[in-house]
Amino acid sequence: MKKDMQRILDSLPNLETMIREMRDVILTNIVMIGEIPSPTFREDKLREFILNRFNQDNLINCSTDETGNALGILPGSIGDRNILIVSHMDSVFDEEVNNTISVQPEYISGRGLSDNIIGLAAITSLPFILDQLKMRLNSNLIFMGTARSLGQGNLEGIRFFLKNTKINISNGIIVDGIKLGNLSYSSIGMARCEINYWVPEEYDWTRFGAVGSIVTLNELINRIQEIPIPNKPHTSIMFSSISGGRGFSNIPLDATVRFEIRSESGTMVDVLQKQIMDIASEVASNSGSRVETKILAKRKPGGISFSHPFAGAARAIHKTLNIESRITPNIAELSAFIDKDIPSIAIGITNTEKLTKSLEKVQIEPIYKGLAQLVGLVMAIDEGCCNEN
Amino acid sequence: MKIETWLKNNTFHHSSFSDLADLVREKEKQNLKISLCIPTLNEERTIGKEIILFHSELMVRYPLIDEIAIIDSGSSDNTLNVARSFGADTYLASDILPNLPPKKGKGENLWKAIYQLEGDIIIYVDADIKNIHPRFAYGLVAPLIYREEIKYVKAFYDRPLAFSEGIRPSGGGRVTEILIRPLFSLFFPELSAIIQPLSGEYAVRREVLEKLSFPIGYGVETAHIIDVYREYGLDAFAQTDLDQRVHRNQETRSLGKMAFGILQTFFRRLKEGNMISELPELSTVLRQFQVHDKEFETINMDIREEERPPMLSIPEYLKKRGIKKK
């Protein structure tokens, strides 16, 4: 191990202690970010807050772009590397949902903490933390709250930035709320699909077997489940949601299923996608209903290897901080970095516990460790400990 | 027309004061000290969040507030431990000026804050606000910093959940609209322009606070407004729109108790001001009713709006502040 890396590892326990002393600022960011509604495509109020914070913490070039990302740069003393640190700003919760965050001495509770209030609060707090730690880096740090990430946003914000920026990004760090210990440096292939059946107005309800769209959808699901799925490359089909019908006494006229095809092989994703779309058409034809198929999002597999120094540095940081590493593939922002061949890692900050379907409880204490891990990673990249050569 | 002019010149929106760096510069130029007082009684669920937000935003990032103090009426829950764990100064109201006979009520905590805290301006913020935000403090103190003639700034909340374009009603809660505003309209018409006279959030200059007597219960806000108005006139007031306040909703029966206490204070002020010549001795018993197994029962509650005298009449206060008795 390089001397520089060992020095960084030795400093981590002390860093954790110092970060703990910044509790109020960190928790305040969590509360204030969490209480601003930010559904996908409507992140404007939260973006304003994030940009305001970046300004307060003396970042330069605090700005937004065509997709609504929030950007700010902490210039390094040399500026030979550009480290992009991102966390998505959008949430699955609508503006009307009660988004009050409650704070107790040991924990905080509220909606959307894991996805992605804590992650976003971590990157928003980082400039303040680095300043308090009096840490002066050689590299430029580019902070970005990404817009239009979830669902139909399909990572539009991060993809737009990486496609259009003139800055040469050397490394990426993606910060998620959960889980502390998660380490993702490779992405699996993925296709996010939606299939919708509906019955045309001129449908002949007297024909044999006329049962409406839900039964048709059920037939499709059964047929998909009959498809043999290989163990190698590791592949799965995950049904995410179904909807349809209008209640008793009404024949269901439409029904929709959403699912993801995931595989370590991009070819396998393509093969399964085509096979399922063929089945969907066949089932529609047999039942006399109409079908519409959509590919909502697609990811290519890739990423850095287990032996890459960046991955090794991340695992060493975890070990020093007594964090148990869990190597997990990622299908979110990381895949956008992978598409651009930028060595990147996604990490989690803390752990959550579900209180109700949407309400979460987060222990405060692990957050300091999660943030120390983030600072350690930034230092490791800055000191050149994550370079392949 | 006085009301219209006042509404135009002395009604603000918190967003006008979001340049906190400028506010701090101005505060420092005037060498002002600002204290934040949060009166509590069993507020363990919300107090921690209030403290960290005010501390982080208005002490660490922008040194606008010099001290945050929790003054507690004797909570039976964990309020004081939670507050302490988040680094606030905590006081039991009964421990402040211990030589005085103890009284229990929110007004008592507010009054004792004048003795205990050091600020030239004291900001009072209730502890049960679920959507607490730094604006609850800087929105109230800013008019006092920028406008020397303003002495008392009251919060109001005007962000309806849905409305169409054009005219819409604006105002306070149930007690304000069916009791306070009609009373003000009858006796002090100019005061009816204060949109939410009962809001628990306000910022006041010490020189004003120390001259006010404090009802210890429900009447404290109403008494303040009448007394400050009589001494300084409407122009001493300002009000700031803080958008929305999410808090516990009170039952109608609790509002009845509040109204009863406020009426005692109000009639006392009318009598002192010779605005009513004949007033019988007022009962201190509020009667409410409930049905128990089809039988109607009376609930009698003795509600006495006792008052603390102006702090300037308390020798310990004069001594602490180095004020010579006139």
XYZ file of C-alpha atoms in Angstrom:
715
model
C 0.000 0.000 0.000
C 1.228 3.465 -0.859
C 2.518 5.586 2.016
C 0.000 8.304 1.159
C -2.901 5.879 1.422
C -1.719 4.629 4.798
C -1.538 8.220 6.034
C -5.109 8.799 4.875
C -6.297 5.615 6.582
C -4.568 6.619 9.811
C -6.386 9.959 9.812
C -9.876 8.480 9.389
C -10.858 7.745 13.021
C -9.947 11.295 13.983
C -11.897 12.621 11.002
C -14.977 10.778 12.185
C -14.676 12.433 15.587
C -14.290 15.886 14.054
C -17.239 15.362 11.738
C -19.382 14.351 14.728
C -18.781 17.835 16.134
C -20.471 19.288 13.056
C -23.687 17.468 13.904
C -25.979 20.480 13.864
C -24.955 21.604 10.394
C -25.296 18.092 8.990
C -28.683 17.448 10.608
C -29.922 20.871 9.556
C -29.075 20.086 5.948
C -30.969 16.813 6.243
C -34.036 18.581 7.677
C -34.037 21.499 5.268
C -33.433 19.336 2.188
C -36.003 16.793 3.337
C -38.736 19.354 3.856
C -38.508 20.804 0.347
C -40.702 18.778 -2.007
C -38.798 17.598 -5.059
C -40.655 15.145 -7.273
C -38.886 14.148 -10.489
C -39.083 16.950 -13.099
C -40.102 19.444 -10.387
C -36.825 19.803 -8.477
C -36.649 23.614 -8.864
C -37.199 24.598 -5.202
C -34.666 22.109 -3.927
C -32.202 23.146 -6.622
C -32.483 26.732 -5.425
C -31.719 25.639 -1.877
C -28.728 23.524 -2.923
C -27.276 26.336 -5.029
C -27.761 28.725 -2.147
C -25.844 26.345 0.114
C -23.044 25.966 -2.439
C -22.796 29.761 -2.573
C -22.769 30.057 1.212
C -19.914 27.564 1.350
C -17.893 29.594 -1.164
C -18.061 27.195 -4.086
C -17.527 28.863 -7.437
C -19.494 28.589 -10.686
C -22.657 27.777 -8.754
C -25.086 27.268 -11.566
C -27.720 25.129 -13.173
C -28.037 23.675 -16.653
C -30.758 22.788 -19.138
C -31.888 19.739 -17.183
C -31.933 21.513 -13.833
C -28.851 20.050 -12.177
C -27.360 22.088 -9.311
C -23.602 22.555 -9.697
C -20.788 24.143 -7.726
C -17.006 23.819 -7.828
C -14.490 23.827 -5.006
C -11.296 24.673 -6.849
C -8.163 22.732 -5.941
C -4.740 24.280 -5.501
C -3.418 22.539 -8.634
C -6.630 21.552 -10.385
C -5.078 18.708 -12.364
C -7.921 16.352 -11.448
C -11.659 16.916 -11.475
C -13.610 14.760 -9.071
C -17.349 14.763 -9.686
C -19.415 14.080 -6.557
C -23.108 13.553 -7.270
C -26.320 12.733 -5.513
C -29.769 12.861 -7.013
C -32.188 15.578 -5.950
C -35.487 14.066 -7.057
C -37.813 12.087 -4.877
C -40.655 9.640 -5.464
C -42.919 11.688 -3.169
C -45.365 14.268 -4.462
C -45.573 17.876 -3.280
C -48.694 17.154 -1.210
C -47.104 14.448 0.939
C -46.290 15.395 4.542
C -42.523 15.749 4.368
C -41.874 16.857 7.932
C -38.646 15.480 9.377
C -38.516 14.775 13.087
C -35.234 14.970 15.022
C -34.500 13.139 18.253
C -31.147 12.815 20.023
C -30.446 9.356 18.590
C -32.399 9.285 15.349
C -34.306 11.199 12.705
C -37.496 10.096 10.999
C -39.463 11.119 7.955
C -40.140 10.246 4.346
C -37.518 9.835 1.631
C -34.531 9.806 3.984
C -32.822 6.892 2.260
C -33.711 7.952 -1.276
C -32.194 10.409 -1.276
C -32.305 13.075 1.441
C -29.323 11.728 3.378
C -27.217 11.285 0.241
C -27.935 14.793 -0.965
C -27.382 16.247 2.504
C -24.015 14.475 2.603
C -22.704 16.157 -0.540
C -24.266 19.474 0.486
C -22.494 19.272 3.845
C -19.160 18.211 2.381
C -17.876 21.700 1.415
C -18.587 22.899 4.980
C -16.927 19.811 6.453
C -13.800 20.194 4.299
C -13.606 23.843 5.272
C -13.910 23.067 8.985
C -11.298 20.326 8.653
C -9.079 22.926 6.971
C -8.503 20.464 4.179
C -7.000 21.992 1.056
C -7.099 19.668 -1.936
C -5.053 19.653 -5.106
C -8.007 18.482 -7.209
C -11.102 20.396 -8.177
C -14.220 19.018 -6.568
C -17.371 19.379 -8.633
C -20.500 19.004 -6.554
C -23.717 18.178 -8.330
C -27.275 17.578 -7.197
C -28.635 15.742 -10.219
C -32.120 16.348 -11.576
C -34.471 13.969 -13.385
C -32.829 10.852 -12.095
C -35.612 8.542 -10.968
C -38.189 6.611 -12.993
C -39.037 8.308 -16.235
C -36.329 10.873 -15.560
C -33.993 8.019 -16.528
C -30.805 9.711 -15.271
C -31.364 12.594 -17.650
C -29.528 15.125 -15.459
C -26.277 13.211 -15.003
C -26.286 11.950 -18.581
C -26.757 15.483 -19.902
C -23.887 16.799 -17.825
C -21.470 14.021 -18.721
C -22.349 14.331 -22.399
C -21.976 18.093 -22.591
C -19.361 19.106 -20.057
C -15.990 20.309 -21.296
C -14.396 19.348 -17.996
C -12.350 16.183 -18.034
C -13.739 14.182 -15.129
C -11.113 11.911 -13.612
C -13.261 10.120 -11.033
C -16.862 10.005 -9.910
C -18.351 9.435 -6.486
C -22.069 8.749 -6.282
C -23.527 9.269 -2.834
C -26.695 7.425 -1.859
C -28.535 7.632 1.442
C -28.273 3.897 2.115
C -26.652 1.572 2.954
C -23.482 2.250 4.824
C -21.065 -0.399 3.521
C -22.543 -0.650 0.040
C -19.806 -0.343 -2.532
C -20.741 -0.295 -6.183
C -18.179 0.070 -8.897
C -19.779 -2.007 -11.605
C -23.144 -1.737 -13.218
C -25.287 -4.579 -14.452
C -27.196 -4.428 -17.713
C -30.798 -3.442 -17.289
C -33.910 -2.728 -19.340
C -36.858 -1.087 -17.570
C -40.033 -1.996 -19.452
C -43.727 -1.174 -19.378
C -46.397 -3.188 -21.172
C -49.945 -1.922 -21.411
C -52.968 -3.855 -22.639
C -56.208 -2.156 -23.477
C -59.460 -3.200 -25.043
C -60.625 -1.235 -28.084
C -64.092 0.332 -28.056
C -65.303 -1.940 -30.848
C -64.321 -5.046 -28.877
C -66.736 -7.941 -29.288
C -67.616 -8.873 -25.705
C -69.737 -11.802 -26.889
C -66.729 -13.705 -28.198
C -65.639 -16.762 -26.242
C -63.208 -15.982 -23.417
C -63.755 -12.238 -23.384
C -62.536 -11.369 -19.887
C -60.874 -7.977 -20.049
C -57.310 -6.742 -19.725
C -56.323 -8.046 -16.303
C -56.607 -11.678 -17.357
C -54.643 -10.851 -20.510
C -51.957 -9.249 -18.385
C -51.936 -12.286 -16.127
C -51.395 -14.499 -19.156
C -48.403 -12.358 -20.143
C -46.876 -12.587 -16.666
C -47.297 -16.375 -16.647
C -45.600 -16.615 -20.045
C -42.704 -14.415 -18.917
C -42.200 -16.620 -15.884
C -41.888 -19.662 -18.130
C -38.817 -18.161 -19.852
C -35.681 -20.026 -18.742
C -33.357 -17.571 -16.945
C -29.630 -18.427 -16.926
C -27.553 -18.471 -13.738
C -24.483 -17.456 -15.723
C -24.412 -14.669 -16.657
C -26.464 -13.881 -13.577
C -29.864 -12.673 -14.821
C -33.254 -11.862 -13.337
C -36.621 -10.374 -14.232
C -38.146 -8.269 -11.496
C -41.836 -7.328 -11.668
C -42.116 -3.859 -10.111
C -45.779 -2.861 -10.361
C -49.098 -3.742 -11.922
C -52.243 -1.671 -12.289
C -55.571 -2.035 -14.047
C -59.344 -2.077 -13.791
C -61.819 0.316 -12.186
C -63.521 -1.726 -9.486
C -66.406 -4.185 -9.187
C -69.048 -4.513 -11.949
C -66.703 -3.069 -14.573
C -64.831 -5.185 -17.065
C -61.236 -3.979 -16.902
C -60.445 -2.150 -20.112
C -56.773 -1.596 -19.449
C -53.937 -3.082 -17.433
C -50.251 -2.288 -17.124
C -47.207 -4.127 -15.845
C -43.764 -2.670 -15.193
C -40.671 -4.783 -14.815
C -36.904 -4.759 -15.092
C -34.709 -7.230 -16.916
C -31.315 -7.323 -15.179
C -28.239 -9.221 -16.284
C -24.470 -9.147 -16.053
C -24.576 -9.492 -19.846
C -25.904 -6.715 -22.044
C -26.622 -9.253 -24.805
C -28.775 -11.314 -22.451
C -30.818 -8.193 -21.617
C -31.380 -7.583 -25.333
C -32.338 -11.206 -26.003
C -34.849 -11.313 -23.128
C -36.271 -7.929 -24.049
C -36.992 -9.075 -27.595
C -38.430 -12.391 -26.393
C -40.797 -10.677 -23.946
C -41.973 -8.130 -26.491
C -42.770 -10.999 -28.921
C -44.746 -12.788 -26.200
C -46.609 -9.557 -25.409
C -47.702 -9.233 -29.029
C -48.712 -12.879 -29.234
C -50.839 -12.644 -26.069
C -52.500 -9.490 -27.413
C -53.258 -11.203 -30.677
C -54.808 -14.238 -28.913
C -57.069 -12.093 -26.740
C -58.042 -9.494 -29.317
C -56.748 -6.653 -27.122
C -54.242 -3.977 -28.040
C -50.750 -3.812 -26.630
C -48.263 -1.001 -26.180
C -44.696 -1.747 -25.119
C -42.235 0.833 -23.839
C -38.595 0.665 -22.824
C -38.441 3.330 -20.127
C -34.741 3.035 -19.375
C -31.723 0.981 -20.364
C -28.292 0.462 -18.817
C -25.146 -1.158 -20.169
C -23.048 -3.391 -17.896
C -19.481 -2.351 -17.084
C -17.347 -0.550 -14.502
C -14.007 -0.970 -12.787
C -12.682 -4.311 -11.581
C -12.343 -5.582 -8.023
C -8.573 -5.097 -8.268
C -8.731 -1.482 -9.460
C -6.879 0.778 -6.974
C -10.010 2.940 -6.581
C -12.035 -0.081 -5.473
C -9.151 -1.220 -3.262
C -8.908 2.195 -1.628
C -12.646 2.177 -0.911
C -12.460 -1.238 0.723
C -9.427 -0.187 2.791
C -11.323 2.894 3.986
C -14.246 0.707 5.005
C -11.975 -1.681 6.865
C -10.302 1.147 8.792
C -13.659 2.613 9.777
C -15.010 -0.831 10.736
C -17.586 -0.694 7.983
C -18.491 -4.052 6.491
C -18.185 -3.714 2.708
C -20.960 -5.136 0.561
C -20.076 -5.169 -3.116
C -23.318 -4.576 -5.001
C -23.975 -3.846 -8.669
C -25.685 -0.550 -9.383
C -28.171 0.477 -12.041
C -28.468 4.153 -11.121
C -26.089 7.123 -11.652
C -23.055 4.850 -11.729
C -24.092 3.467 -15.115
C -23.953 6.975 -16.614
C -20.310 7.256 -15.492
C -19.574 3.768 -16.791
C -20.949 4.717 -20.212
C -18.271 7.443 -20.287
C -15.514 5.160 -18.953
C -15.029 7.296 -15.837
C -13.775 5.254 -12.856
C -16.507 5.735 -10.287
C -17.845 4.355 -7.055
C -21.266 4.550 -5.432
C -21.410 4.539 -1.642
C -24.119 4.700 1.037
C -24.045 6.949 4.090
C -26.166 5.248 6.749
C -28.798 2.616 7.484
C -32.552 3.026 7.785
C -35.420 1.214 9.364
C -38.956 1.280 7.959
C -41.571 2.591 10.396
C -44.500 2.450 7.975
C -44.781 1.915 4.228
C -43.153 5.268 3.524
C -41.878 6.526 6.895
C -38.267 5.778 7.797
C -36.132 6.044 10.890
C -32.422 6.738 10.592
C -29.863 6.404 13.376
C -27.746 9.554 13.524
C -24.466 8.033 14.736
C -23.549 6.008 11.583
C -23.892 9.153 9.467
C -20.561 10.462 10.801
C -18.837 7.256 9.724
C -20.532 7.484 6.337
C -19.255 11.033 5.901
C -15.730 10.097 7.080
C -15.790 7.406 4.385
C -16.704 10.067 1.789
C -13.937 12.422 2.920
C -11.482 9.495 2.891
C -12.403 8.611 -0.688
C -11.954 12.219 -1.815
C -8.534 12.327 -0.125
C -7.502 9.025 -1.703
C -8.354 10.251 -5.192
C -6.718 13.598 -4.499
C -3.490 11.976 -3.356
C -3.349 9.808 -6.489
C -4.036 6.578 -4.599
C -6.827 5.554 -6.963
C -4.936 5.709 -10.245
C -4.549 2.501 -12.194
C -0.994 3.306 -13.260
C -56.281 55.508 6.253
C -53.733 54.959 9.005
C -54.305 51.204 8.784
C -53.726 51.095 5.015
C -50.480 53.067 5.322
C -49.300 50.894 8.176
C -50.174 47.702 6.309
C -48.210 48.933 3.339
C -45.127 50.085 5.240
C -44.929 47.721 8.176
C -46.016 44.379 6.735
C -43.199 42.248 5.394
C -42.546 38.866 3.874
C -39.666 36.863 5.306
C -38.104 36.513 1.850
C -37.223 40.232 1.963
C -34.702 39.390 4.676
C -33.051 36.283 3.259
C -29.704 38.073 2.828
C -28.499 36.938 6.210
C -24.951 38.168 5.698
C -26.276 41.715 5.318
C -28.517 41.303 8.336
C -25.568 40.165 10.464
C -23.449 43.099 9.217
C -26.185 45.532 10.208
C -26.647 43.868 13.588
C -22.924 44.090 14.286
C -22.807 47.703 13.189
C -25.438 48.504 15.824
C -23.646 46.329 18.380
C -26.871 44.505 19.146
C -27.174 41.341 21.148
C -30.033 39.017 20.184
C -31.522 36.239 22.298
C -33.906 33.509 21.226
C -36.297 32.182 23.850
C -38.285 28.991 23.351
C -40.869 28.484 26.129
C -41.624 24.808 26.617
C -43.960 22.403 28.336
C -43.669 18.792 27.178
C -42.233 19.425 23.748
C -39.756 16.553 23.437
C -40.955 15.692 19.935
C -40.166 19.035 18.307
C -37.642 20.852 20.476
C -34.494 19.142 19.156
C -35.178 20.121 15.595
C -35.807 23.762 16.516
C -32.534 23.983 18.382
C -30.328 22.439 15.693
C -31.853 24.554 12.936
C -31.492 27.841 14.768
C -28.049 26.956 16.076
C -26.695 25.764 12.745
C -28.152 28.507 10.569
C -28.258 31.534 12.853
C -25.304 30.953 15.142
C -22.767 28.824 13.233
C -23.313 29.930 9.628
C -24.580 33.438 10.315
C -23.963 34.782 13.819
C -27.296 36.558 14.072
C -28.397 35.073 17.391
C -26.161 35.231 20.441
C -27.988 32.812 22.688
C -30.721 30.183 22.502
C -32.515 29.448 25.744
C -35.217 26.972 26.616
C -37.375 28.152 29.512
C -39.477 25.285 30.731
C -42.607 25.231 32.868
C -41.752 21.846 34.409
C -42.147 19.323 31.612
C -42.903 15.784 32.684
C -41.468 14.386 29.465
C -37.899 14.460 28.189
C -37.964 18.046 26.848
C -35.082 19.386 28.900
C -32.806 16.381 28.313
C -33.438 16.529 24.579
C -32.789 20.269 24.536
C -29.603 19.866 26.529
C -28.391 17.051 24.284
C -28.616 19.489 21.381
C -26.598 22.079 23.253
C -29.236 24.638 24.254
C -29.151 26.576 27.521
C -32.026 25.202 29.550
C -33.781 26.768 32.515
C -36.675 25.817 34.703
C -38.867 28.899 35.024
C -39.166 28.265 38.761
C -35.356 28.494 39.146
C -35.290 32.016 37.734
C -35.985 34.729 40.330
C -36.589 32.001 42.928
C -37.508 34.502 45.625
C -40.758 35.345 43.895
C -43.765 33.119 44.526
C -43.881 30.630 41.626
C -46.524 30.855 38.922
C -47.124 28.481 36.086
C -47.920 29.476 32.524
C -46.320 30.347 29.245
C -46.389 34.074 30.076
C -44.325 33.357 33.186
C -41.581 31.814 31.019
C -41.637 34.739 28.610
C -41.423 37.239 31.458
C -38.569 35.446 33.193
C -36.671 35.342 29.898
C -36.307 39.117 30.203
C -34.409 38.622 33.443
C -32.404 35.577 32.388
C -31.383 36.439 28.826
C -28.891 39.070 27.766
C -30.237 40.237 24.422
C -31.156 43.792 23.470
C -33.808 42.040 21.414
C -35.604 38.878 22.461
C -37.202 36.617 19.868
C -39.902 34.319 21.187
C -40.695 31.191 19.190
C -43.130 28.474 20.267
C -41.747 24.964 20.578
C -44.468 23.011 18.787
C -43.724 24.088 15.218
C -43.270 21.046 13.028
C -41.989 22.891 9.951
C -39.502 25.043 11.825
C -37.156 27.077 9.640
C -34.620 29.851 10.335
C -37.088 32.349 8.838
C -39.117 32.031 12.044
C -36.322 33.973 13.751
C -34.665 36.149 11.113
C -37.999 37.189 9.595
C -39.032 38.642 12.940
C -35.814 40.256 14.057
C -34.939 41.858 10.713
C -37.466 44.748 10.861
C -36.070 45.659 14.293
C -32.536 45.692 12.923
C -33.351 47.694 9.805
C -35.927 50.089 11.249
C -35.094 51.812 14.519
C -38.642 53.055 15.123
C -40.107 49.528 15.078
C -40.261 47.972 18.525
C -42.457 44.893 18.301
C -42.667 42.470 15.366
C -45.389 39.875 15.164
C -45.499 36.797 12.924
C -48.349 35.893 10.660
C -48.806 32.980 8.323
C -50.384 33.438 4.965
C -49.838 30.519 2.663
C -53.135 28.825 1.966
C -52.909 25.316 0.567
C -55.000 26.272 -2.477
C -56.542 29.446 -3.817
C -57.637 30.912 -7.113
C -56.304 34.189 -8.427
C -57.699 37.467 -7.104
C -59.180 38.337 -3.750
C -59.122 35.859 -0.915
C -59.578 36.268 2.811
C -56.541 36.449 5.054
C -56.480 36.272 8.795
C -55.825 34.381 11.966
C -57.173 31.333 13.713
C -60.612 30.771 15.172
C -60.072 32.723 18.403
C -58.612 35.653 16.496
C -61.431 35.895 14.005
C -64.401 35.400 16.338
C -63.041 37.131 19.435
C -59.925 39.262 19.106
C -60.510 41.029 15.825
C -64.119 41.948 16.678
C -62.938 43.257 20.084
C -60.098 45.227 18.527
C -62.480 46.578 15.896
C -64.773 47.805 18.690
C -62.186 49.271 21.050
C -58.839 49.658 19.236
C -59.706 49.740 15.516
C -56.122 50.267 14.379
C -55.011 47.042 16.047
C -57.357 45.035 13.849
C -54.681 45.424 11.148
C -52.441 42.989 13.006
C -53.238 39.870 11.055
C -52.453 37.258 13.697
C -52.294 38.981 17.074
C -52.196 35.661 18.946
C -49.269 34.119 17.121
C -46.645 32.862 19.551
C -43.751 34.128 17.465
C -42.576 37.703 17.947
C -39.446 39.765 18.478
C -39.330 42.720 20.847
C -36.786 45.265 22.025
C -35.753 44.871 25.647
C -36.534 48.524 26.394
C -40.172 47.696 25.587
C -40.332 44.273 27.221
C -39.058 45.468 30.573
C -41.890 48.010 30.795
C -44.667 45.492 30.084
C -46.661 43.588 32.622
C -47.153 39.941 31.662
C -50.321 37.889 32.104
C -48.915 34.444 32.811
C -51.525 32.552 30.804
C -53.589 32.970 27.676
C -53.751 36.739 27.694
C -50.074 37.546 27.315
C -50.080 38.301 23.570
C -53.268 40.374 23.722
C -51.993 42.378 26.711
C -48.693 43.088 24.951
C -50.388 44.426 21.877
C -52.725 46.720 23.783
C -49.991 47.986 26.126
C -47.430 48.616 23.402
C -50.098 50.340 21.317
C -51.050 52.653 24.161
C -47.443 53.552 24.883
C -46.014 53.842 21.372
C -48.889 53.727 18.854
C -49.410 51.525 15.804
C -46.165 52.591 14.138
C -44.147 50.718 16.754
C -45.512 47.440 15.354
C -44.544 45.491 12.285
C -45.640 42.063 11.102
C -43.847 39.482 8.973
C -45.412 36.782 6.861
C -43.609 33.532 7.615
C -45.610 31.544 5.032
C -46.903 28.498 6.835
C -46.819 27.075 10.313
C -47.549 23.408 10.874
C -48.481 22.678 14.470
C -50.867 20.753 16.664
C -54.474 21.748 16.161
C -56.359 22.628 19.315
C -59.786 21.314 20.202
C -62.641 23.813 20.338
C -62.909 23.276 24.110
C -59.274 24.337 24.578
C -59.955 27.414 22.490
C -62.819 28.223 24.865
C -60.369 28.279 27.765
C -58.045 30.473 25.787
C -60.851 32.903 24.932
C -61.904 33.049 28.580
C -58.392 33.958 29.723
C -57.987 36.535 26.976
C -61.308 38.178 27.886
C -60.176 38.611 31.490
C -57.028 40.368 30.292
C -58.945 42.429 27.775
C -61.558 43.696 30.251
C -58.811 44.493 32.746
C -57.124 46.667 30.092
C -60.411 48.390 29.244
C -61.004 49.196 32.881
C -57.461 50.460 33.449
C -57.795 52.648 30.379
C -61.151 54.001 31.581
C -62.801 52.676 28.468
C -65.487 50.935 30.510
C -66.863 52.714 33.543
C -68.974 50.029 35.177
C -67.746 46.485 35.337
C -69.024 43.877 37.806
C -66.578 41.586 39.517
C -65.707 39.038 36.847
C -66.031 35.352 37.559
C -62.907 33.285 37.092
C -64.858 30.064 36.487
C -65.398 28.858 32.944
C -68.240 26.391 32.536
C -68.166 23.816 29.774
C -70.361 20.781 29.291
C -70.099 17.131 28.437
C -72.556 14.254 28.104
C -71.990 11.217 30.264
C -74.440 8.303 29.751
C -77.069 10.694 28.336
C -76.672 12.979 31.359
C -75.296 16.475 30.857
C -72.451 17.324 33.169
C -70.870 20.674 33.934
C -67.126 21.030 33.918
C -66.027 24.014 35.962
C -62.569 25.375 35.355
C -61.026 28.094 37.444
C -58.936 30.209 35.087
C -57.254 33.230 36.629
C -55.166 35.436 34.414
C -52.636 36.565 36.969
C -50.085 39.110 35.837
C -46.432 39.706 36.514
C -45.538 43.386 36.911
C -43.111 45.138 34.544
C -39.613 43.744 34.989
C -38.394 47.279 35.706
C -40.203 47.034 39.063
C -38.242 43.933 40.129
C -35.192 44.874 42.272
C -33.193 41.787 41.221
C -33.597 42.830 37.599
C -32.504 46.392 38.232
C -29.459 45.090 40.078
C -28.541 42.575 37.398
C -28.826 45.136 34.609
C -27.191 47.918 36.636
C -30.265 50.147 36.383
C -30.711 52.779 39.069
C -34.161 53.024 40.604
C -35.819 56.280 39.709
